[in-house]
Amino acid sequence: MTLKDPLPIRCLNPCCPNTVQQVKKSGRPRQYCSEACGKAYRKNREVRSARVGVDQAAYTREVADDLARQIATCLEAARTRDPLTALRQVVQVEKDFADLKDALVQQARHQGTKSAQIAEAMRISPYKLSRDMSAIAVSRRRENRRRARSSEAAAPLADRPAPPSASSQGPALRLPGGRSSPPTSADPSPVSSDASTSAGGAKPMATLARALTHLQRTSDKTLRALAGESGVSASYVSRILSGGRCPSWKITRQIALSCDADPAALKPLWDIARGHTVAQADTFHAALRGLHLAASCPEPETIRQLSQSALTVNDITMMLHGQQVPAWQIVDHFISALHGRPETIRPLWDAARHAALAAQPAEAPVSARVESLSEAL
């Protein structure tokens, strides 16, 4: 081989170990060992690009759903004159807005949108866009968000701050029957302090994991047995029960059936964990039973103590086994006692309450209907 002969190069396809023999001729040098190898590489590159696009779209939806839930919680706190909770939610909303902006910029870039167009949509200069929202910076912030969420989901309940007592939220609420919410108390009850959780309640995925864990423990099923009946590995079942993975509904349903439990009680918890819209009247009581299951099915008397006597045993029994839709204050106390998130159950309660009002007889007094409607709002 003379010095003028072109040297062989490695095939551009990283999966191919061959070298490309060059020939002396005009034009661009060969990059692949064969035409078929080049087509395979280009096809795989398109598939990878499509997968990245799907991943970015899913991440954008996830951030948007989180933002919507945080805004709903903030508005509810503002309407109920709870400024501290509303301010805490505003801080989280601002963070989620920044994450959503990053996700949208990343998605637009992947779709081939020019930086000038993105900057114009954001009403900033292209220089500021490239400086503050470079691809590396956006990816780093996305990874930081993922790590923060993973840490929150994996944190033990005992390590999380206890929720503020009902007395710190302002004057006591008047409940039906002349009862009131618990008075101010400097010493929390021993029961509530042992089961403390975060101020906003457990994460939806953690709640589903606790319910599935309770079923597994009470059924005496081993992880290997559940895995075999569900068609997955034992390590995957372990990650589900620890809250590290949110399973499909098919797997969730099969785990419930394997533990001789009713899947209907888990369906609302699974929908909420997945971020699905489940505002249906017939899922309200099932969601309450799911929260009860996630709390390891405490007795009504225990729940009454956890609510600091804001609930009666009859209230709790009717919510778990009846079909009546009580006032929201009662439901709120029940959810908080079981360390759930009221904002995830409120849409179900609204749907059930409106269905109950619609089913009232037409000859009912107008004043009674107006009073019921005002209570629901």
Coordinates of N, CA and C in Angstrom, one line a residue, residues 92-313:
Q92 N -44.0 25.9 45.8 CA -43.9 24.7 45.0 C -44.4 24.9 43.5
V93 N -45.4 25.7 43.4 CA -45.9 26.0 42.1 C -44.9 26.7 41.2
E94 N -44.2 27.7 41.9 CA -43.1 28.4 41.1 C -42.0 27.4 40.7
K95 N -41.7 26.4 41.5 CA -40.7 25.4 41.1 C -41.2 24.6 39.9
D96 N -42.5 24.2 40.0 CA -43.0 23.4 38.9 C -43.2 24.2 37.7
F97 N -43.5 25.5 37.8 CA -43.5 26.3 36.6 C -42.2 26.3 35.9
A98 N -41.1 26.5 36.7 CA -39.7 26.5 36.1 C -39.4 25.1 35.4
D99 N -39.8 24.0 36.1 CA -39.6 22.7 35.5 C -40.4 22.5 34.2
L100 N -41.6 23.0 34.2 CA -42.4 22.9 33.0 C -41.8 23.7 31.8
K101 N -41.3 24.9 32.2 CA -40.6 25.7 31.1 C -39.4 25.0 30.5
D102 N -38.6 24.4 31.4 CA -37.5 23.6 30.9 C -38.0 22.4 30.0
A103 N -39.0 21.7 30.4 CA -39.5 20.6 29.6 C -40.0 21.0 28.3
L104 N -40.7 22.2 28.2 CA -41.2 22.6 26.9 C -40.1 23.1 26.0
V105 N -39.1 23.7 26.6 CA -38.0 24.2 25.8 C -37.2 22.9 25.2
Q106 N -37.0 21.9 26.0 CA -36.4 20.7 25.6 C -37.2 20.0 24.5
Q107 N -38.5 20.0 24.7 CA -39.4 19.3 23.7 C -39.3 20.1 22.4
A108 N -39.4 21.4 22.4 CA -39.3 22.2 21.2 C -38.0 22.0 20.5
R109 N -36.9 22.0 21.2 CA -35.6 21.8 20.5 C -35.6 20.4 19.8
H110 N -36.1 19.4 20.5 CA -36.1 18.1 19.9 C -36.9 18.0 18.6
Q111 N -38.0 18.8 18.5 CA -38.8 18.9 17.4 C -38.2 19.7 16.2
G112 N -37.1 20.3 16.5 CA -36.4 21.0 15.4 C -36.7 22.5 15.4
T113 N -37.4 23.0 16.4 CA -37.7 24.5 16.5 C -36.4 25.3 16.7
K114 N -36.3 26.4 15.9 CA -35.1 27.2 16.0 C -35.1 28.0 17.3
S115 N -33.9 28.3 17.8 CA -33.7 29.0 19.1 C -34.4 30.3 19.0
A116 N -34.3 31.0 17.9 CA -34.9 32.3 17.8 C -36.5 32.3 18.0
Q117 N -37.1 31.2 17.5 CA -38.5 31.1 17.7 C -38.9 30.8 19.1
I118 N -38.1 29.9 19.8 CA -38.3 29.6 21.2 C -38.1 30.9 22.0
A119 N -37.1 31.6 21.7 CA -36.9 32.9 22.5 C -38.0 33.9 22.3
E120 N -38.5 33.9 21.1 CA -39.6 34.8 20.8 C -40.9 34.4 21.6
A121 N -41.1 33.1 21.6 CA -42.3 32.6 22.4 C -42.2 33.0 23.9
M122 N -41.0 32.9 24.4 CA -40.7 33.2 25.8 C -40.5 34.6 26.1
R123 N -40.4 35.5 25.0 CA -40.2 36.9 25.2 C -38.9 37.2 25.8
I124 N -37.9 36.5 25.4 CA -36.5 36.8 25.9 C -35.6 36.8 24.7
S125 N -34.4 37.2 24.9 CA -33.4 37.2 23.8 C -32.8 35.8 23.5
P126 N -32.4 35.5 22.3 CA -31.7 34.2 22.1 C -30.5 34.0 22.9
Y127 N -29.8 35.1 23.2 CA -28.6 35.0 24.1 C -29.0 34.5 25.5
K128 N -30.1 35.1 26.1 CA -30.5 34.7 27.4 C -31.0 33.3 27.4
L129 N -31.7 32.8 26.3 CA -32.1 31.5 26.2 C -30.9 30.5 26.2
S130 N -29.9 30.8 25.4 CA -28.7 29.9 25.4 C -27.9 30.0 26.6
R131 N -28.0 31.1 27.4 CA -27.2 31.2 28.6 C -27.9 30.5 29.8
D132 N -29.2 30.7 29.9 CA -29.9 30.2 31.1 C -30.6 28.8 30.9
M133 N -30.8 28.5 29.6 CA -31.5 27.3 29.3 C -30.8 26.4 28.3
S134 N -29.5 26.3 28.4 CA -28.8 25.4 27.5 C -29.2 24.0 27.7
A135 N -28.9 23.1 26.7 CA -29.3 21.7 26.8 C -28.8 21.1 28.0
I136 N -27.5 21.4 28.4 CA -26.9 20.8 29.5 C -27.5 21.2 30.8
A137 N -27.8 22.5 30.9 CA -28.5 23.1 32.1 C -29.9 22.5 32.3
V138 N -30.6 22.4 31.2 CA -32.0 21.8 31.3 C -31.9 20.4 31.7
S139 N -31.0 19.6 31.2 CA -30.9 18.2 31.5 C -30.5 18.0 33.0
R140 N -29.6 18.9 33.5 CA -29.2 18.8 34.8 C -30.3 19.1 35.8
R141 N -31.1 20.1 35.5 CA -32.3 20.5 36.4 C -33.3 19.3 36.3
R142 N -33.5 18.7 35.2 CA -34.4 17.6 35.1 C -33.9 16.4 36.0
E143 N -32.7 16.2 36.0 CA -32.1 15.1 36.8 C -32.2 15.4 38.3
N144 N -32.0 16.7 38.6 CA -32.2 17.1 40.0 C -33.6 16.9 40.5
R145 N -34.6 17.2 39.6 CA -36.0 17.0 40.0 C -36.3 15.6 40.2
R146 N -35.7 14.7 39.3 CA -36.0 13.3 39.4 C -35.4 12.7 40.7
R147 N -34.2 13.2 41.1 CA -33.6 12.7 42.3 C -34.4 13.2 43.5
A148 N -34.9 14.5 43.5 CA -35.6 15.0 44.6 C -36.9 14.2 44.8
R149 N -37.6 13.9 43.7 CA -38.9 13.1 43.8 C -38.6 11.7 44.3
S150 N -37.5 11.1 43.8 CA -37.2 9.8 44.3 C -36.9 9.8 45.8
S151 N -36.2 10.8 46.3 CA -35.9 10.9 47.7 C -37.1 11.1 48.5
E152 N -38.1 11.9 48.0 CA -39.3 12.1 48.7 C -40.1 10.8 48.8
A153 N -40.2 10.0 47.7 CA -40.9 8.8 47.7 C -40.3 7.7 48.6
A154 N -38.9 7.8 48.7 CA -38.2 6.7 49.5 C -38.1 7.1 51.0
A155 N -38.4 8.4 51.3 CA -38.2 8.8 52.7 C -39.2 8.1 53.6
P156 N -38.7 7.5 54.8 CA -39.6 6.9 55.7 C -40.6 7.9 56.3
L157 N -41.8 7.4 56.6 CA -42.8 8.3 57.2 C -42.3 9.0 58.5
A158 N -41.5 8.2 59.3 CA -41.1 8.8 60.6 C -40.1 9.9 60.4
D159 N -39.5 10.0 59.2 CA -38.5 11.1 59.0 C -39.1 12.3 58.5
R160 N -40.4 12.3 58.2 CA -41.1 13.5 57.6 C -41.7 14.3 58.7
P161 N -41.9 15.6 58.5 CA -42.4 16.5 59.5 C -43.9 16.2 59.7
A162 N -44.3 16.3 61.0 CA -45.7 16.0 61.3 C -46.6 17.1 60.8
P163 N -47.9 16.8 60.5 CA -48.8 17.8 60.0 C -49.2 18.7 61.1
P164 N -49.5 20.0 60.8 CA -49.9 20.9 61.8 C -51.2 20.5 62.4
S165 N -51.4 20.8 63.7 CA -52.7 20.4 64.3 C -53.8 21.2 63.8
A166 N -55.0 20.7 64.0 CA -56.2 21.4 63.5 C -56.4 22.8 64.2
S167 N -55.9 22.9 65.4 CA -56.0 24.1 66.1 C -55.1 25.2 65.6
S168 N -54.0 24.9 64.9 CA -53.1 25.9 64.3 C -53.7 26.4 63.1
Q169 N -54.7 25.9 62.5 CA -55.3 26.4 61.3 C -56.3 27.4 61.4
G170 N -56.6 27.9 62.7 CA -57.6 28.9 62.9 C -58.7 28.4 63.8
P171 N -59.8 29.1 63.9 CA -60.9 28.7 64.7 C -61.5 27.4 64.3
A172 N -62.1 26.7 65.3 CA -62.6 25.4 65.1 C -63.8 25.4 64.1
L173 N -63.9 24.4 63.3 CA -65.0 24.4 62.3 C -66.2 23.7 63.0
R174 N -67.4 24.3 62.7 CA -68.6 23.7 63.2 C -69.0 22.5 62.3
L175 N -69.2 21.4 62.9 CA -69.6 20.2 62.2 C -71.1 19.9 62.4
P176 N -71.7 19.0 61.5 CA -73.1 18.7 61.7 C -73.3 18.1 63.1
G177 N -74.5 18.3 63.7 CA -74.8 17.8 65.0 C -74.3 18.6 66.1
G178 N -73.8 19.8 65.9 CA -73.3 20.7 66.9 C -71.9 20.4 67.4
R179 N -71.2 19.4 66.7 CA -69.9 19.1 67.1 C -68.9 20.1 66.5
S180 N -67.7 20.2 67.1 CA -66.7 21.1 66.5 C -65.4 20.4 66.4
S181 N -64.5 21.0 65.6 CA -63.2 20.3 65.4 C -62.4 20.4 66.7
P182 N -61.4 19.6 66.9 CA -60.7 19.5 68.1 C -60.2 20.9 68.6
P183 N -60.2 21.1 69.9 CA -59.7 22.4 70.5 C -58.2 22.4 70.5
T184 N -57.6 23.6 70.8 CA -56.2 23.7 70.8 C -55.6 22.8 71.9
S185 N -54.5 22.1 71.5 CA -53.9 21.3 72.5 C -52.4 21.3 72.3
A186 N -51.6 21.6 73.4 CA -50.2 21.7 73.3 C -49.5 20.4 73.1
D187 N -50.1 19.3 73.6 CA -49.5 18.0 73.5 C -50.3 17.1 72.5
P188 N -49.7 16.7 71.4 CA -50.4 15.8 70.5 C -50.6 14.5 71.1
S189 N -51.7 13.8 70.7 CA -52.0 12.5 71.2 C -50.9 11.5 70.8
P190 N -50.6 10.5 71.6 CA -49.5 9.5 71.3 C -49.8 8.8 70.0
V191 N -51.1 8.5 69.7 CA -51.4 7.8 68.5 C -51.0 8.6 67.3
S192 N -51.4 9.9 67.2 CA -51.1 10.7 66.1 C -49.6 10.9 65.9
S193 N -48.9 11.1 67.0 CA -47.4 11.3 66.9 C -46.7 10.1 66.3
D194 N -47.2 8.9 66.6 CA -46.5 7.7 66.1 C -46.7 7.6 64.6
A195 N -47.8 8.1 64.1 CA -48.1 7.9 62.7 C -48.0 9.2 61.9
S196 N -47.0 10.0 62.3 CA -46.9 11.3 61.6 C -46.4 11.1 60.2
T197 N -46.8 12.1 59.4 CA -46.4 12.1 57.9 C -46.2 13.5 57.5
S198 N -46.1 13.7 56.2 CA -45.8 15.1 55.7 C -47.1 15.9 55.8
A199 N -46.9 17.2 55.8 CA -48.0 18.1 55.9 C -49.0 17.9 54.8
G200 N -48.6 17.5 53.6 CA -49.5 17.3 52.5 C -50.0 15.9 52.4
G201 N -49.6 15.0 53.4 CA -50.0 13.6 53.3 C -49.0 12.8 52.4
A202 N -49.1 11.5 52.4 CA -48.2 10.7 51.7 C -48.4 10.9 50.2
K203 N -47.3 10.6 49.5 CA -47.4 10.7 48.0 C -48.4 9.6 47.5
P204 N -49.1 9.9 46.4 CA -50.1 8.9 45.9 C -49.5 7.6 45.6
M205 N -48.3 7.6 45.0 CA -47.7 6.3 44.7 C -47.3 5.5 46.0
A206 N -46.8 6.3 47.0 CA -46.5 5.7 48.3 C -47.8 5.1 49.0
T207 N -48.9 5.8 48.8 CA -50.2 5.3 49.4 C -50.5 4.0 48.8
L208 N -50.4 3.9 47.4 CA -50.7 2.7 46.7 C -49.8 1.6 47.2
A209 N -48.5 1.9 47.4 CA -47.5 0.9 47.8 C -47.8 0.4 49.2
R210 N -48.3 1.2 50.1 CA -48.6 0.8 51.4 C -49.8 -0.1 51.4
A211 N -50.8 0.2 50.6 CA -52.0 -0.7 50.5 C -51.6 -2.1 49.9
L212 N -50.8 -2.1 48.9 CA -50.3 -3.4 48.4 C -49.5 -4.2 49.4
T213 N -48.6 -3.5 50.1 CA -47.8 -4.1 51.2 C -48.7 -4.7 52.2
H214 N -49.7 -4.0 52.6 CA -50.6 -4.6 53.7 C -51.3 -5.9 53.2
L215 N -51.7 -5.9 51.9 CA -52.3 -7.1 51.4 C -51.3 -8.2 51.3
Q216 N -50.1 -7.9 50.9 CA -49.1 -9.0 50.9 C -48.8 -9.6 52.3
R217 N -48.7 -8.7 53.3 CA -48.4 -9.2 54.6 C -49.5 -10.0 55.2
T218 N -50.8 -9.5 55.0 CA -51.9 -10.2 55.6 C -52.3 -11.5 54.9
S219 N -51.8 -11.6 53.7 CA -52.1 -12.8 52.9 C -51.1 -13.9 53.1
D220 N -50.0 -13.6 53.8 CA -48.8 -14.5 53.9 C -48.3 -15.0 52.6
K221 N -48.4 -14.2 51.6 CA -47.9 -14.6 50.3 C -46.4 -14.1 50.2
T222 N -45.5 -14.9 49.7 CA -44.1 -14.5 49.5 C -44.0 -13.6 48.3
L223 N -43.0 -12.8 48.2 CA -42.7 -12.0 47.0 C -42.6 -12.9 45.8
R224 N -42.0 -14.1 45.9 CA -41.8 -15.0 44.8 C -43.1 -15.5 44.3
A225 N -44.0 -15.8 45.3 CA -45.3 -16.3 44.9 C -46.2 -15.3 44.2
L226 N -46.1 -14.0 44.7 CA -46.9 -12.9 44.0 C -46.3 -12.7 42.7
A227 N -45.0 -12.7 42.5 CA -44.3 -12.5 41.2 C -44.8 -13.6 40.2
G228 N -44.8 -14.8 40.7 CA -45.2 -15.9 39.8 C -46.6 -15.8 39.3
E229 N -47.5 -15.4 40.2 CA -48.9 -15.2 39.8 C -49.2 -14.0 39.0
S230 N -48.3 -13.0 39.1 CA -48.5 -11.7 38.4 C -47.7 -11.7 37.1
G231 N -46.8 -12.6 36.9 CA -46.1 -12.7 35.6 C -44.9 -11.7 35.6
V232 N -44.3 -11.3 36.8 CA -43.2 -10.4 36.8 C -42.2 -11.0 37.7
S233 N -41.0 -10.4 37.9 CA -39.9 -10.9 38.7 C -40.2 -10.5 40.2
A234 N -39.6 -11.2 41.1 CA -39.7 -10.9 42.5 C -39.1 -9.6 42.9
S235 N -38.0 -9.2 42.2 CA -37.4 -7.9 42.4 C -38.3 -6.8 42.0
Y236 N -39.1 -7.0 40.9 CA -40.0 -5.9 40.5 C -41.1 -5.8 41.5
V237 N -41.7 -6.9 42.0 CA -42.7 -6.8 43.1 C -42.2 -6.1 44.3
S238 N -40.9 -6.3 44.6 CA -40.3 -5.7 45.8 C -40.2 -4.2 45.5
R239 N -39.9 -3.7 44.3 CA -39.8 -2.3 44.0 C -41.2 -1.7 44.1
I240 N -42.2 -2.4 43.6 CA -43.6 -2.0 43.7 C -44.0 -1.7 45.2
L241 N -43.7 -2.7 46.0 CA -44.2 -2.6 47.4 C -43.4 -1.5 48.2
S242 N -42.2 -1.2 47.7 CA -41.4 -0.1 48.4 C -41.7 1.2 47.8
G243 N -42.6 1.3 46.8 CA -42.9 2.6 46.2 C -42.0 3.1 45.1
G244 N -41.1 2.2 44.7 CA -40.1 2.6 43.7 C -40.6 2.5 42.3
R245 N -41.7 1.7 42.1 CA -42.3 1.6 40.8 C -43.8 1.6 40.9
C246 N -44.5 2.3 39.9 CA -45.9 2.3 39.9 C -46.4 1.3 38.9
P247 N -47.0 0.2 39.3 CA -47.3 -0.9 38.3 C -48.4 -0.6 37.4
S248 N -48.6 -1.4 36.4 CA -49.8 -1.2 35.5 C -51.0 -1.7 36.3
W249 N -52.2 -1.4 35.8 CA -53.4 -1.8 36.5 C -53.5 -3.3 36.4
K250 N -53.1 -3.9 35.3 CA -53.1 -5.4 35.2 C -52.4 -6.1 36.3
I251 N -51.2 -5.6 36.6 CA -50.4 -6.2 37.7 C -51.0 -5.8 39.0
T252 N -51.4 -4.6 39.2 CA -52.1 -4.2 40.5 C -53.3 -5.1 40.8
R253 N -54.1 -5.3 39.8 CA -55.3 -6.1 39.9 C -55.0 -7.5 40.3
Q254 N -53.9 -8.0 39.6 CA -53.5 -9.4 39.9 C -53.0 -9.6 41.3
I255 N -52.2 -8.6 41.8 CA -51.7 -8.7 43.1 C -52.9 -8.7 44.1
A256 N -53.9 -7.9 43.9 CA -55.0 -7.9 44.8 C -55.8 -9.2 44.7
L257 N -56.0 -9.8 43.5 CA -56.7 -11.1 43.5 C -55.8 -12.2 44.1
S258 N -54.5 -12.1 43.9 CA -53.7 -13.1 44.5 C -53.8 -13.1 46.1
C259 N -54.0 -11.9 46.6 CA -54.1 -11.7 48.1 C -55.6 -11.8 48.5
D260 N -56.5 -12.3 47.7 CA -57.9 -12.5 48.0 C -58.5 -11.1 48.4
A261 N -58.2 -10.0 47.8 CA -58.7 -8.7 48.1 C -59.5 -8.2 46.9
D262 N -60.3 -7.2 47.1 CA -61.2 -6.6 46.1 C -60.4 -5.6 45.3
P263 N -60.1 -5.7 44.0 CA -59.4 -4.7 43.3 C -60.0 -3.4 43.2
A264 N -61.4 -3.3 43.4 CA -62.1 -2.0 43.3 C -61.6 -1.0 44.3
A265 N -61.1 -1.5 45.5 CA -60.6 -0.6 46.5 C -59.3 0.0 46.1
L266 N -58.6 -0.7 45.3 CA -57.2 -0.2 44.8 C -57.3 0.7 43.6
K267 N -58.4 0.6 42.8 CA -58.5 1.3 41.5 C -58.4 2.8 41.7
P268 N -59.1 3.4 42.6 CA -58.9 4.9 42.8 C -57.5 5.3 43.2
L269 N -56.9 4.5 44.1 CA -55.5 4.8 44.5 C -54.6 4.7 43.3
W270 N -54.8 3.7 42.4 CA -53.9 3.5 41.3 C -54.1 4.6 40.3
D271 N -55.4 5.0 40.1 CA -55.7 6.2 39.2 C -55.0 7.4 39.6
I272 N -55.1 7.7 41.0 CA -54.5 8.9 41.5 C -53.0 8.9 41.4
A273 N -52.4 7.7 41.7 CA -50.9 7.5 41.5 C -50.5 7.7 40.1
R274 N -51.3 7.3 39.1 CA -51.0 7.5 37.7 C -51.3 8.9 37.2
G275 N -52.0 9.7 38.0 CA -52.3 11.1 37.6 C -53.5 11.1 36.7
H276 N -54.4 10.0 36.7 CA -55.5 10.0 35.9 C -56.7 10.8 36.5
T277 N -57.6 11.3 35.6 CA -58.8 12.0 36.1 C -59.8 10.9 36.5
V278 N -60.2 10.9 37.8 CA -61.1 9.9 38.2 C -62.3 10.5 39.0
A279 N -62.7 11.6 38.6 CA -63.8 12.3 39.2 C -65.2 11.7 38.9
Q280 N -65.4 10.5 39.5 CA -66.6 9.7 39.2 C -67.3 9.5 40.6
A281 N -68.6 9.6 40.6 CA -69.4 9.4 41.8 C -69.2 8.1 42.5
D282 N -69.1 7.0 41.7 CA -69.1 5.7 42.2 C -67.7 5.3 42.7
T283 N -66.7 6.1 42.6 CA -65.3 5.8 43.1 C -65.0 6.4 44.5
F284 N -65.9 7.3 45.0 CA -65.6 8.0 46.2 C -65.5 7.1 47.4
H285 N -66.4 6.2 47.7 CA -66.3 5.3 48.8 C -65.2 4.2 48.6
A286 N -65.0 3.8 47.3 CA -63.9 2.9 47.1 C -62.6 3.6 47.4
A287 N -62.4 4.9 47.1 CA -61.2 5.6 47.5 C -61.0 5.6 49.0
L288 N -62.0 5.8 49.7 CA -61.9 5.9 51.2 C -61.5 4.5 51.7
R289 N -62.1 3.4 51.1 CA -61.7 2.1 51.6 C -60.2 1.8 51.2
G290 N -59.8 2.4 50.1 CA -58.4 2.2 49.7 C -57.5 2.9 50.7
L291 N -57.8 4.1 51.1 CA -57.0 4.8 52.1 C -57.0 4.0 53.4
H292 N -58.1 3.4 53.8 CA -58.2 2.6 55.0 C -57.3 1.4 54.9
L293 N -57.3 0.8 53.7 CA -56.4 -0.4 53.4 C -54.9 0.1 53.5
A294 N -54.6 1.2 52.9 CA -53.2 1.7 53.0 C -52.7 2.0 54.4
A295 N -53.6 2.3 55.3 CA -53.3 2.6 56.7 C -53.3 1.3 57.5
S296 N -53.3 0.1 56.9 CA -53.3 -1.2 57.5 C -54.6 -1.5 58.3
C297 N -55.7 -0.9 57.7 CA -57.1 -1.2 58.2 C -57.2 -1.0 59.7
P298 N -57.0 0.2 60.2 CA -57.2 0.5 61.7 C -58.7 0.4 62.1
E299 N -58.9 0.1 63.3 CA -60.3 0.0 63.8 C -60.9 1.4 63.9
P300 N -62.2 1.5 63.8 CA -62.9 2.8 63.9 C -62.5 3.6 65.1
E301 N -62.3 3.0 66.2 CA -61.9 3.7 67.5 C -60.5 4.3 67.3
T302 N -59.6 3.6 66.7 CA -58.3 4.1 66.4 C -58.3 5.3 65.5
I303 N -59.2 5.3 64.5 CA -59.3 6.4 63.6 C -59.9 7.6 64.3
R304 N -60.9 7.3 65.2 CA -61.4 8.4 66.0 C -60.4 9.1 66.9
Q305 N -59.4 8.3 67.4 CA -58.4 8.9 68.2 C -57.4 9.7 67.3
L306 N -57.1 9.1 66.1 CA -56.2 9.9 65.2 C -56.8 11.2 64.8
S307 N -58.2 11.3 64.7 CA -58.8 12.5 64.4 C -59.0 13.5 65.5
Q308 N -58.5 13.1 66.7 CA -58.6 13.8 67.9 C -60.1 14.1 68.3
S309 N -60.9 13.1 68.1 CA -62.3 13.1 68.4 C -63.1 14.0 67.5
A310 N -62.6 14.4 66.4 CA -63.4 15.2 65.4 C -64.4 14.3 64.7
L311 N -64.1 13.0 64.7 CA -65.1 12.0 64.1 C -65.6 11.1 65.2
T312 N -66.8 10.6 64.9 CA -67.4 9.6 65.8 C -67.2 8.2 65.1
V313 N -67.4 7.2 65.9 CA -67.3 5.8 65.4 C -68.3 5.6 64.3

